[in-house]
Amino acid sequence: MQRVRVICVTAILAGLVTTGAAMAQAHAGTPPTAPVGSGQANVPTGPAAEVQHYYAGVKANILKSATEMPDDAYTFKPEPDIRTFARVVNHVTEAQLRSCGAVNHTAPADLFKVPAETADKATILEALKASFAECDKAYASATDTNLAEMFTLGKASRSRVGLLWGNASHDNEQYATLALYMRLKGLTPPSSEK
């Protein structure tokens, strides 16, 4: 587990360095775009686009994992003292509602209510999708010029890019757990499908 954390921290730092370099480039003039001939000409590649792209990828993996896991496997946990699959999905939902709700200035009382981990798959999926809808708004609000805007989250102040990149990184970490649970149930995780 420690090695996974080191890898995640390294990836986050690399992403922030890349984002910082792209932010400096964006402030120097017009937002960068993919090089001509790369097959992605005129596609924004600035820091906001980077974090939006990262989020979109992990969102697809988490939604597909939650959808493909059979209903009766939502109570699965590899060991008695480890979270159930449903609990991991709910954890993603809770974290997304908190972070993305802060970016959207959504009052906690107005956020979707996370069901118990004992709820059925359909109820848990509904909440997960609601948290992604909250995050879709938050990520869509990101521009290269507003990433340094500060937000209050609990007792802490966080930048827009810190909240968004941190949320997507947390999602990716939780996806690794979901993928492992899928493998243990004989299923292929979305990121490993061919």
PDB file of N, CA, C and O in Angstrom, residues 118-193:
ATOM      1  N   THR A 118     -25.331  -0.566   2.224  1.00  0.00           N
ATOM      2  CA  THR A 118     -26.223  -1.725   2.135  1.00  0.00           C
ATOM      3  C   THR A 118     -27.366  -1.502   1.139  1.00  0.00           C
ATOM      4  O   THR A 118     -28.171  -2.401   0.907  1.00  0.00           O
ATOM      5  N   ALA A 119     -27.422  -0.312   0.562  1.00  0.00           N
ATOM      6  CA  ALA A 119     -28.463  -0.023  -0.441  1.00  0.00           C
ATOM      7  C   ALA A 119     -28.225  -0.888  -1.679  1.00  0.00           C
ATOM      8  O   ALA A 119     -27.140  -1.439  -1.880  1.00  0.00           O
ATOM      9  N   ASP A 120     -29.236  -0.983  -2.515  1.00  0.00           N
ATOM     10  CA  ASP A 120     -29.070  -1.789  -3.726  1.00  0.00           C
ATOM     11  C   ASP A 120     -28.189  -1.063  -4.750  1.00  0.00           C
ATOM     12  O   ASP A 120     -27.933   0.143  -4.633  1.00  0.00           O
ATOM     13  N   LYS A 121     -27.718  -1.811  -5.721  1.00  0.00           N
ATOM     14  CA  LYS A 121     -26.809  -1.288  -6.747  1.00  0.00           C
ATOM     15  C   LYS A 121     -27.395  -0.066  -7.446  1.00  0.00           C
ATOM     16  O   LYS A 121     -26.691   0.931  -7.654  1.00  0.00           O
ATOM     17  N   ALA A 122     -28.667  -0.129  -7.817  1.00  0.00           N
ATOM     18  CA  ALA A 122     -29.294   0.979  -8.552  1.00  0.00           C
ATOM     19  C   ALA A 122     -29.243   2.274  -7.743  1.00  0.00           C
ATOM     20  O   ALA A 122     -28.960   3.351  -8.289  1.00  0.00           O
ATOM     21  N   THR A 123     -29.480   2.201  -6.448  1.00  0.00           N
ATOM     22  CA  THR A 123     -29.473   3.382  -5.585  1.00  0.00           C
ATOM     23  C   THR A 123     -28.055   3.944  -5.457  1.00  0.00           C
ATOM     24  O   THR A 123     -27.845   5.159  -5.509  1.00  0.00           O
ATOM     25  N   ILE A 124     -27.083   3.051  -5.297  1.00  0.00           N
ATOM     26  CA  ILE A 124     -25.684   3.478  -5.176  1.00  0.00           C
ATOM     27  C   ILE A 124     -25.205   4.100  -6.488  1.00  0.00           C
ATOM     28  O   ILE A 124     -24.519   5.125  -6.488  1.00  0.00           O
ATOM     29  N   LEU A 125     -25.587   3.494  -7.616  1.00  0.00           N
ATOM     30  CA  LEU A 125     -25.226   4.054  -8.934  1.00  0.00           C
ATOM     31  C   LEU A 125     -25.861   5.417  -9.161  1.00  0.00           C
ATOM     32  O   LEU A 125     -25.235   6.314  -9.731  1.00  0.00           O
ATOM     33  N   GLU A 126     -27.099   5.588  -8.726  1.00  0.00           N
ATOM     34  CA  GLU A 126     -27.774   6.882  -8.877  1.00  0.00           C
ATOM     35  C   GLU A 126     -26.987   7.977  -8.150  1.00  0.00           C
ATOM     36  O   GLU A 126     -26.785   9.073  -8.678  1.00  0.00           O
ATOM     37  N   ALA A 127     -26.543   7.678  -6.941  1.00  0.00           N
ATOM     38  CA  ALA A 127     -25.766   8.655  -6.177  1.00  0.00           C
ATOM     39  C   ALA A 127     -24.419   8.923  -6.837  1.00  0.00           C
ATOM     40  O   ALA A 127     -23.965  10.073  -6.907  1.00  0.00           O
ATOM     41  N   LEU A 128     -23.766   7.873  -7.333  1.00  0.00           N
ATOM     42  CA  LEU A 128     -22.481   8.050  -8.020  1.00  0.00           C
ATOM     43  C   LEU A 128     -22.653   8.952  -9.236  1.00  0.00           C
ATOM     44  O   LEU A 128     -21.869   9.888  -9.448  1.00  0.00           O
ATOM     45  N   LYS A 129     -23.685   8.709 -10.019  1.00  0.00           N
ATOM     46  CA  LYS A 129     -23.940   9.533 -11.203  1.00  0.00           C
ATOM     47  C   LYS A 129     -24.247  10.981 -10.813  1.00  0.00           C
ATOM     48  O   LYS A 129     -23.835  11.916 -11.505  1.00  0.00           O
ATOM     49  N   ALA A 130     -24.948  11.168  -9.714  1.00  0.00           N
ATOM     50  CA  ALA A 130     -25.227  12.530  -9.239  1.00  0.00           C
ATOM     51  C   ALA A 130     -23.929  13.238  -8.842  1.00  0.00           C
ATOM     52  O   ALA A 130     -23.758  14.429  -9.104  1.00  0.00           O
ATOM     53  N   SER A 131     -23.002  12.494  -8.241  1.00  0.00           N
ATOM     54  CA  SER A 131     -21.720  13.112  -7.871  1.00  0.00           C
ATOM     55  C   SER A 131     -20.916  13.453  -9.121  1.00  0.00           C
ATOM     56  O   SER A 131     -20.236  14.480  -9.161  1.00  0.00           O
ATOM     57  N   PHE A 132     -20.997  12.631 -10.146  1.00  0.00           N
ATOM     58  CA  PHE A 132     -20.314  12.962 -11.401  1.00  0.00           C
ATOM     59  C   PHE A 132     -20.976  14.159 -12.078  1.00  0.00           C
ATOM     60  O   PHE A 132     -20.286  14.982 -12.686  1.00  0.00           O
ATOM     61  N   ALA A 133     -22.275  14.303 -11.949  1.00  0.00           N
ATOM     62  CA  ALA A 133     -22.952  15.484 -12.514  1.00  0.00           C
ATOM     63  C   ALA A 133     -22.460  16.749 -11.812  1.00  0.00           C
ATOM     64  O   ALA A 133     -22.215  17.778 -12.459  1.00  0.00           O
ATOM     65  N   GLU A 134     -22.277  16.678 -10.487  1.00  0.00           N
ATOM     66  CA  GLU A 134     -21.749  17.825  -9.736  1.00  0.00           C
ATOM     67  C   GLU A 134     -20.332  18.130 -10.205  1.00  0.00           C
ATOM     68  O   GLU A 134     -19.957  19.287 -10.402  1.00  0.00           O
ATOM     69  N   CYS A 135     -19.537  17.074 -10.410  1.00  0.00           N
ATOM     70  CA  CYS A 135     -18.156  17.271 -10.856  1.00  0.00           C
ATOM     71  C   CYS A 135     -18.084  17.741 -12.307  1.00  0.00           C
ATOM     72  O   CYS A 135     -17.198  18.530 -12.651  1.00  0.00           O
ATOM     73  N   ASP A 136     -18.984  17.264 -13.144  1.00  0.00           N
ATOM     74  CA  ASP A 136     -18.982  17.722 -14.533  1.00  0.00           C
ATOM     75  C   ASP A 136     -19.089  19.253 -14.578  1.00  0.00           C
ATOM     76  O   ASP A 136     -18.393  19.909 -15.350  1.00  0.00           O
ATOM     77  N   LYS A 137     -19.958  19.821 -13.739  1.00  0.00           N
ATOM     78  CA  LYS A 137     -20.096  21.285 -13.671  1.00  0.00           C
ATOM     79  C   LYS A 137     -18.803  21.925 -13.178  1.00  0.00           C
ATOM     80  O   LYS A 137     -18.370  22.947 -13.707  1.00  0.00           O
ATOM     81  N   ALA A 138     -18.204  21.334 -12.159  1.00  0.00           N
ATOM     82  CA  ALA A 138     -16.983  21.904 -11.584  1.00  0.00           C
ATOM     83  C   ALA A 138     -15.838  21.886 -12.591  1.00  0.00           C
ATOM     84  O   ALA A 138     -15.121  22.879 -12.748  1.00  0.00           O
ATOM     85  N   TYR A 139     -15.657  20.774 -13.290  1.00  0.00           N
ATOM     86  CA  TYR A 139     -14.567  20.683 -14.266  1.00  0.00           C
ATOM     87  C   TYR A 139     -14.841  21.574 -15.477  1.00  0.00           C
ATOM     88  O   TYR A 139     -13.922  22.164 -16.036  1.00  0.00           O
ATOM     89  N   ALA A 140     -16.100  21.679 -15.876  1.00  0.00           N
ATOM     90  CA  ALA A 140     -16.440  22.543 -17.011  1.00  0.00           C
ATOM     91  C   ALA A 140     -16.180  24.011 -16.683  1.00  0.00           C
ATOM     92  O   ALA A 140     -15.925  24.817 -17.584  1.00  0.00           O
ATOM     93  N   SER A 141     -16.205  24.370 -15.405  1.00  0.00           N
ATOM     94  CA  SER A 141     -15.973  25.762 -15.007  1.00  0.00           C
ATOM     95  C   SER A 141     -14.497  26.143 -15.042  1.00  0.00           C
ATOM     96  O   SER A 141     -14.156  27.318 -14.941  1.00  0.00           O
ATOM     97  N   ALA A 142     -13.621  25.164 -15.175  1.00  0.00           N
ATOM     98  CA  ALA A 142     -12.173  25.435 -15.143  1.00  0.00           C
ATOM     99  C   ALA A 142     -11.701  26.048 -16.454  1.00  0.00           C
ATOM    100  O   ALA A 142     -12.031  25.564 -17.539  1.00  0.00           O
ATOM    101  N   THR A 143     -10.954  27.133 -16.331  1.00  0.00           N
ATOM    102  CA  THR A 143     -10.293  27.748 -17.486  1.00  0.00           C
ATOM    103  C   THR A 143      -8.832  27.950 -17.112  1.00  0.00           C
ATOM    104  O   THR A 143      -8.466  27.906 -15.931  1.00  0.00           O
ATOM    105  N   ASP A 144      -8.011  28.183 -18.091  1.00  0.00           N
ATOM    106  CA  ASP A 144      -6.592  28.394 -17.803  1.00  0.00           C
ATOM    107  C   ASP A 144      -6.360  29.621 -16.928  1.00  0.00           C
ATOM    108  O   ASP A 144      -5.340  29.711 -16.257  1.00  0.00           O
ATOM    109  N   THR A 145      -7.300  30.537 -16.919  1.00  0.00           N
ATOM    110  CA  THR A 145      -7.100  31.768 -16.148  1.00  0.00           C
ATOM    111  C   THR A 145      -7.706  31.732 -14.745  1.00  0.00           C
ATOM    112  O   THR A 145      -7.411  32.607 -13.941  1.00  0.00           O
ATOM    113  N   ASN A 146      -8.545  30.733 -14.424  1.00  0.00           N
ATOM    114  CA  ASN A 146      -9.149  30.722 -13.092  1.00  0.00           C
ATOM    115  C   ASN A 146      -8.665  29.576 -12.207  1.00  0.00           C
ATOM    116  O   ASN A 146      -9.205  29.353 -11.126  1.00  0.00           O
ATOM    117  N   LEU A 147      -7.659  28.836 -12.629  1.00  0.00           N
ATOM    118  CA  LEU A 147      -7.209  27.677 -11.858  1.00  0.00           C
ATOM    119  C   LEU A 147      -6.617  28.032 -10.507  1.00  0.00           C
ATOM    120  O   LEU A 147      -6.594  27.203  -9.600  1.00  0.00           O
ATOM    121  N   ALA A 148      -6.142  29.254 -10.342  1.00  0.00           N
ATOM    122  CA  ALA A 148      -5.558  29.659  -9.062  1.00  0.00           C
ATOM    123  C   ALA A 148      -6.605  30.229  -8.097  1.00  0.00           C
ATOM    124  O   ALA A 148      -6.275  30.530  -6.953  1.00  0.00           O
ATOM    125  N   GLU A 149      -7.855  30.337  -8.527  1.00  0.00           N
ATOM    126  CA  GLU A 149      -8.912  30.841  -7.644  1.00  0.00           C
ATOM    127  C   GLU A 149      -9.003  29.961  -6.402  1.00  0.00           C
ATOM    128  O   GLU A 149      -8.943  28.738  -6.489  1.00  0.00           O
ATOM    129  N   MET A 150      -9.154  30.588  -5.242  1.00  0.00           N
ATOM    130  CA  MET A 150      -9.166  29.861  -3.976  1.00  0.00           C
ATOM    131  C   MET A 150     -10.598  29.586  -3.502  1.00  0.00           C
ATOM    132  O   MET A 150     -11.498  30.398  -3.701  1.00  0.00           O
ATOM    133  N   PHE A 151     -10.756  28.419  -2.850  1.00  0.00           N
ATOM    134  CA  PHE A 151     -12.040  27.976  -2.326  1.00  0.00           C
ATOM    135  C   PHE A 151     -11.851  27.511  -0.891  1.00  0.00           C
ATOM    136  O   PHE A 151     -10.771  27.052  -0.522  1.00  0.00           O
ATOM    137  N   THR A 152     -12.913  27.586  -0.112  1.00  0.00           N
ATOM    138  CA  THR A 152     -12.871  27.079   1.253  1.00  0.00           C
ATOM    139  C   THR A 152     -13.486  25.692   1.263  1.00  0.00           C
ATOM    140  O   THR A 152     -14.593  25.485   0.754  1.00  0.00           O
ATOM    141  N   LEU A 153     -12.748  24.753   1.838  1.00  0.00           N
ATOM    142  CA  LEU A 153     -13.231  23.387   1.985  1.00  0.00           C
ATOM    143  C   LEU A 153     -12.973  23.005   3.433  1.00  0.00           C
ATOM    144  O   LEU A 153     -11.831  22.757   3.822  1.00  0.00           O
ATOM    145  N   GLY A 154     -14.032  23.013   4.230  1.00  0.00           N
ATOM    146  CA  GLY A 154     -13.854  22.795   5.661  1.00  0.00           C
ATOM    147  C   GLY A 154     -13.081  23.963   6.249  1.00  0.00           C
ATOM    148  O   GLY A 154     -13.425  25.116   6.055  1.00  0.00           O
ATOM    149  N   LYS A 155     -11.963  23.663   6.930  1.00  0.00           N
ATOM    150  CA  LYS A 155     -11.124  24.704   7.514  1.00  0.00           C
ATOM    151  C   LYS A 155      -9.972  25.089   6.602  1.00  0.00           C
ATOM    152  O   LYS A 155      -9.156  25.934   6.948  1.00  0.00           O
ATOM    153  N   ALA A 156      -9.884  24.456   5.440  1.00  0.00           N
ATOM    154  CA  ALA A 156      -8.750  24.689   4.537  1.00  0.00           C
ATOM    155  C   ALA A 156      -9.149  25.549   3.354  1.00  0.00           C
ATOM    156  O   ALA A 156     -10.315  25.627   2.973  1.00  0.00           O
ATOM    157  N   SER A 157      -8.149  26.201   2.776  1.00  0.00           N
ATOM    158  CA  SER A 157      -8.319  26.919   1.517  1.00  0.00           C
ATOM    159  C   SER A 157      -7.580  26.129   0.460  1.00  0.00           C
ATOM    160  O   SER A 157      -6.440  25.729   0.666  1.00  0.00           O
ATOM    161  N   ARG A 158      -8.245  25.898  -0.664  1.00  0.00           N
ATOM    162  CA  ARG A 158      -7.641  25.130  -1.749  1.00  0.00           C
ATOM    163  C   ARG A 158      -7.877  25.877  -3.056  1.00  0.00           C
ATOM    164  O   ARG A 158      -8.907  26.512  -3.250  1.00  0.00           O
ATOM    165  N   SER A 159      -6.942  25.756  -3.978  1.00  0.00           N
ATOM    166  CA  SER A 159      -7.111  26.351  -5.299  1.00  0.00           C
ATOM    167  C   SER A 159      -8.030  25.469  -6.137  1.00  0.00           C
ATOM    168  O   SER A 159      -8.214  24.280  -5.847  1.00  0.00           O
ATOM    169  N   ARG A 160      -8.588  26.063  -7.182  1.00  0.00           N
ATOM    170  CA  ARG A 160      -9.448  25.292  -8.093  1.00  0.00           C
ATOM    171  C   ARG A 160      -8.676  24.100  -8.654  1.00  0.00           C
ATOM    172  O   ARG A 160      -9.159  22.979  -8.649  1.00  0.00           O
ATOM    173  N   VAL A 161      -7.445  24.340  -9.129  1.00  0.00           N
ATOM    174  CA  VAL A 161      -6.682  23.241  -9.703  1.00  0.00           C
ATOM    175  C   VAL A 161      -6.339  22.204  -8.632  1.00  0.00           C
ATOM    176  O   VAL A 161      -6.327  21.008  -8.911  1.00  0.00           O
ATOM    177  N   GLY A 162      -6.083  22.648  -7.407  1.00  0.00           N
ATOM    178  CA  GLY A 162      -5.801  21.704  -6.331  1.00  0.00           C
ATOM    179  C   GLY A 162      -6.990  20.814  -6.037  1.00  0.00           C
ATOM    180  O   GLY A 162      -6.853  19.601  -5.867  1.00  0.00           O
ATOM    181  N   LEU A 163      -8.176  21.413  -5.976  1.00  0.00           N
ATOM    182  CA  LEU A 163      -9.387  20.630  -5.734  1.00  0.00           C
ATOM    183  C   LEU A 163      -9.684  19.673  -6.890  1.00  0.00           C
ATOM    184  O   LEU A 163      -9.975  18.499  -6.670  1.00  0.00           O
ATOM    185  N   LEU A 164      -9.596  20.186  -8.114  1.00  0.00           N
ATOM    186  CA  LEU A 164      -9.950  19.352  -9.265  1.00  0.00           C
ATOM    187  C   LEU A 164      -8.927  18.248  -9.504  1.00  0.00           C
ATOM    188  O   LEU A 164      -9.292  17.091  -9.734  1.00  0.00           O
ATOM    189  N   TRP A 165      -7.647  18.604  -9.460  1.00  0.00           N
ATOM    190  CA  TRP A 165      -6.622  17.584  -9.681  1.00  0.00           C
ATOM    191  C   TRP A 165      -6.626  16.580  -8.524  1.00  0.00           C
ATOM    192  O   TRP A 165      -6.501  15.376  -8.735  1.00  0.00           O
ATOM    193  N   GLY A 166      -6.803  17.084  -7.308  1.00  0.00           N
ATOM    194  CA  GLY A 166      -6.865  16.190  -6.160  1.00  0.00           C
ATOM    195  C   GLY A 166      -8.044  15.238  -6.237  1.00  0.00           C
ATOM    196  O   GLY A 166      -7.926  14.053  -5.909  1.00  0.00           O
ATOM    197  N   ASN A 167      -9.196  15.731  -6.683  1.00  0.00           N
ATOM    198  CA  ASN A 167     -10.378  14.880  -6.832  1.00  0.00           C
ATOM    199  C   ASN A 167     -10.134  13.786  -7.868  1.00  0.00           C
ATOM    200  O   ASN A 167     -10.408  12.614  -7.616  1.00  0.00           O
ATOM    201  N   ALA A 168      -9.611  14.169  -9.025  1.00  0.00           N
ATOM    202  CA  ALA A 168      -9.371  13.178 -10.081  1.00  0.00           C
ATOM    203  C   ALA A 168      -8.319  12.154  -9.643  1.00  0.00           C
ATOM    204  O   ALA A 168      -8.446  10.960  -9.940  1.00  0.00           O
ATOM    205  N   SER A 169      -7.301  12.603  -8.924  1.00  0.00           N
ATOM    206  CA  SER A 169      -6.275  11.685  -8.431  1.00  0.00           C
ATOM    207  C   SER A 169      -6.859  10.722  -7.402  1.00  0.00           C
ATOM    208  O   SER A 169      -6.558   9.527  -7.412  1.00  0.00           O
ATOM    209  N   HIS A 170      -7.704  11.238  -6.516  1.00  0.00           N
ATOM    210  CA  HIS A 170      -8.375  10.385  -5.535  1.00  0.00           C
ATOM    211  C   HIS A 170      -9.273   9.376  -6.245  1.00  0.00           C
ATOM    212  O   HIS A 170      -9.292   8.191  -5.895  1.00  0.00           O
ATOM    213  N   ASP A 171     -10.000   9.840  -7.249  1.00  0.00           N
ATOM    214  CA  ASP A 171     -10.842   8.927  -8.028  1.00  0.00           C
ATOM    215  C   ASP A 171     -10.004   7.808  -8.633  1.00  0.00           C
ATOM    216  O   ASP A 171     -10.402   6.638  -8.620  1.00  0.00           O
ATOM    217  N   ASN A 172      -8.859   8.169  -9.182  1.00  0.00           N
ATOM    218  CA  ASN A 172      -8.005   7.168  -9.812  1.00  0.00           C
ATOM    219  C   ASN A 172      -7.504   6.152  -8.789  1.00  0.00           C
ATOM    220  O   ASN A 172      -7.432   4.951  -9.069  1.00  0.00           O
ATOM    221  N   GLU A 173      -7.171   6.620  -7.603  1.00  0.00           N
ATOM    222  CA  GLU A 173      -6.737   5.712  -6.526  1.00  0.00           C
ATOM    223  C   GLU A 173      -7.867   4.753  -6.161  1.00  0.00           C
ATOM    224  O   GLU A 173      -7.646   3.548  -5.978  1.00  0.00           O
ATOM    225  N   GLN A 174      -9.078   5.271  -6.060  1.00  0.00           N
ATOM    226  CA  GLN A 174     -10.218   4.408  -5.721  1.00  0.00           C
ATOM    227  C   GLN A 174     -10.559   3.466  -6.870  1.00  0.00           C
ATOM    228  O   GLN A 174     -10.982   2.325  -6.645  1.00  0.00           O
ATOM    229  N   TYR A 175     -10.347   3.917  -8.105  1.00  0.00           N
ATOM    230  CA  TYR A 175     -10.563   3.030  -9.247  1.00  0.00           C
ATOM    231  C   TYR A 175      -9.639   1.819  -9.165  1.00  0.00           C
ATOM    232  O   TYR A 175     -10.034   0.697  -9.496  1.00  0.00           O
ATOM    233  N   ALA A 176      -8.413   2.013  -8.700  1.00  0.00           N
ATOM    234  CA  ALA A 176      -7.487   0.881  -8.557  1.00  0.00           C
ATOM    235  C   ALA A 176      -8.077  -0.165  -7.624  1.00  0.00           C
ATOM    236  O   ALA A 176      -7.959  -1.373  -7.872  1.00  0.00           O
ATOM    237  N   THR A 177      -8.738   0.278  -6.566  1.00  0.00           N
ATOM    238  CA  THR A 177      -9.378  -0.657  -5.640  1.00  0.00           C
ATOM    239  C   THR A 177     -10.543  -1.359  -6.322  1.00  0.00           C
ATOM    240  O   THR A 177     -10.690  -2.584  -6.224  1.00  0.00           O
ATOM    241  N   LEU A 178     -11.374  -0.593  -7.039  1.00  0.00           N
ATOM    242  CA  LEU A 178     -12.506  -1.196  -7.753  1.00  0.00           C
ATOM    243  C   LEU A 178     -12.020  -2.216  -8.777  1.00  0.00           C
ATOM    244  O   LEU A 178     -12.610  -3.302  -8.920  1.00  0.00           O
ATOM    245  N   ALA A 179     -10.945  -1.892  -9.483  1.00  0.00           N
ATOM    246  CA  ALA A 179     -10.395  -2.804 -10.491  1.00  0.00           C
ATOM    247  C   ALA A 179      -9.902  -4.101  -9.841  1.00  0.00           C
ATOM    248  O   ALA A 179     -10.114  -5.194 -10.380  1.00  0.00           O
ATOM    249  N   LEU A 180      -9.277  -3.989  -8.688  1.00  0.00           N
ATOM    250  CA  LEU A 180      -8.816  -5.172  -7.970  1.00  0.00           C
ATOM    251  C   LEU A 180      -9.998  -6.043  -7.562  1.00  0.00           C
ATOM    252  O   LEU A 180      -9.979  -7.267  -7.741  1.00  0.00           O
ATOM    253  N   TYR A 181     -11.048  -5.436  -7.035  1.00  0.00           N
ATOM    254  CA  TYR A 181     -12.238  -6.190  -6.653  1.00  0.00           C
ATOM    255  C   TYR A 181     -12.836  -6.888  -7.873  1.00  0.00           C
ATOM    256  O   TYR A 181     -13.278  -8.032  -7.782  1.00  0.00           O
ATOM    257  N   MET A 182     -12.849  -6.199  -9.015  1.00  0.00           N
ATOM    258  CA  MET A 182     -13.371  -6.818 -10.233  1.00  0.00           C
ATOM    259  C   MET A 182     -12.534  -8.038 -10.609  1.00  0.00           C
ATOM    260  O   MET A 182     -13.070  -9.092 -10.950  1.00  0.00           O
ATOM    261  N   ARG A 183     -11.210  -7.908 -10.556  1.00  0.00           N
ATOM    262  CA  ARG A 183     -10.321  -9.039 -10.875  1.00  0.00           C
ATOM    263  C   ARG A 183     -10.596 -10.216  -9.938  1.00  0.00           C
ATOM    264  O   ARG A 183     -10.633 -11.363 -10.375  1.00  0.00           O
ATOM    265  N   LEU A 184     -10.781  -9.925  -8.657  1.00  0.00           N
ATOM    266  CA  LEU A 184     -11.042 -10.986  -7.694  1.00  0.00           C
ATOM    267  C   LEU A 184     -12.371 -11.681  -7.958  1.00  0.00           C
ATOM    268  O   LEU A 184     -12.571 -12.828  -7.554  1.00  0.00           O
ATOM    269  N   LYS A 185     -13.272 -10.997  -8.644  1.00  0.00           N
ATOM    270  CA  LYS A 185     -14.562 -11.589  -9.015  1.00  0.00           C
ATOM    271  C   LYS A 185     -14.536 -12.168 -10.436  1.00  0.00           C
ATOM    272  O   LYS A 185     -15.567 -12.547 -10.982  1.00  0.00           O
ATOM    273  N   GLY A 186     -13.343 -12.197 -11.061  1.00  0.00           N
ATOM    274  CA  GLY A 186     -13.209 -12.775 -12.397  1.00  0.00           C
ATOM    275  C   GLY A 186     -13.615 -11.855 -13.531  1.00  0.00           C
ATOM    276  O   GLY A 186     -13.837 -12.309 -14.647  1.00  0.00           O
ATOM    277  N   LEU A 187     -13.712 -10.561 -13.258  1.00  0.00           N
ATOM    278  CA  LEU A 187     -14.090  -9.574 -14.277  1.00  0.00           C
ATOM    279  C   LEU A 187     -12.876  -8.783 -14.725  1.00  0.00           C
ATOM    280  O   LEU A 187     -11.922  -8.597 -13.973  1.00  0.00           O
ATOM    281  N   THR A 188     -12.924  -8.285 -15.950  1.00  0.00           N
ATOM    282  CA  THR A 188     -11.833  -7.458 -16.482  1.00  0.00           C
ATOM    283  C   THR A 188     -12.167  -5.997 -16.237  1.00  0.00           C
ATOM    284  O   THR A 188     -13.212  -5.508 -16.676  1.00  0.00           O
ATOM    285  N   PRO A 189     -11.281  -5.266 -15.549  1.00  0.00           N
ATOM    286  CA  PRO A 189     -11.529  -3.848 -15.321  1.00  0.00           C
ATOM    287  C   PRO A 189     -11.536  -3.066 -16.647  1.00  0.00           C
ATOM    288  O   PRO A 189     -10.869  -3.460 -17.605  1.00  0.00           O
ATOM    289  N   PRO A 190     -12.287  -1.977 -16.711  1.00  0.00           N
ATOM    290  CA  PRO A 190     -12.396  -1.206 -17.953  1.00  0.00           C
ATOM    291  C   PRO A 190     -11.066  -0.784 -18.558  1.00  0.00           C
ATOM    292  O   PRO A 190     -10.897  -0.826 -19.773  1.00  0.00           O
ATOM    293  N   SER A 191     -10.112  -0.391 -17.732  1.00  0.00           N
ATOM    294  CA  SER A 191      -8.832   0.070 -18.270  1.00  0.00           C
ATOM    295  C   SER A 191      -7.986  -1.064 -18.840  1.00  0.00           C
ATOM    296  O   SER A 191      -6.998  -0.813 -19.519  1.00  0.00           O
ATOM    297  N   SER A 192      -8.394  -2.310 -18.604  1.00  0.00           N
ATOM    298  CA  SER A 192      -7.652  -3.463 -19.139  1.00  0.00           C
ATOM    299  C   SER A 192      -8.359  -4.129 -20.308  1.00  0.00           C
ATOM    300  O   SER A 192      -7.868  -5.103 -20.857  1.00  0.00           O
ATOM    301  N   GLU A 193      -9.539  -3.623 -20.656  1.00  0.00           N
ATOM    302  CA  GLU A 193     -10.278  -4.217 -21.777  1.00  0.00           C
ATOM    303  C   GLU A 193      -9.565  -3.919 -23.082  1.00  0.00           C
ATOM    304  O   GLU A 193      -8.970  -2.883 -23.258  1.00  0.00           O
TER     305      GLU A 193
END
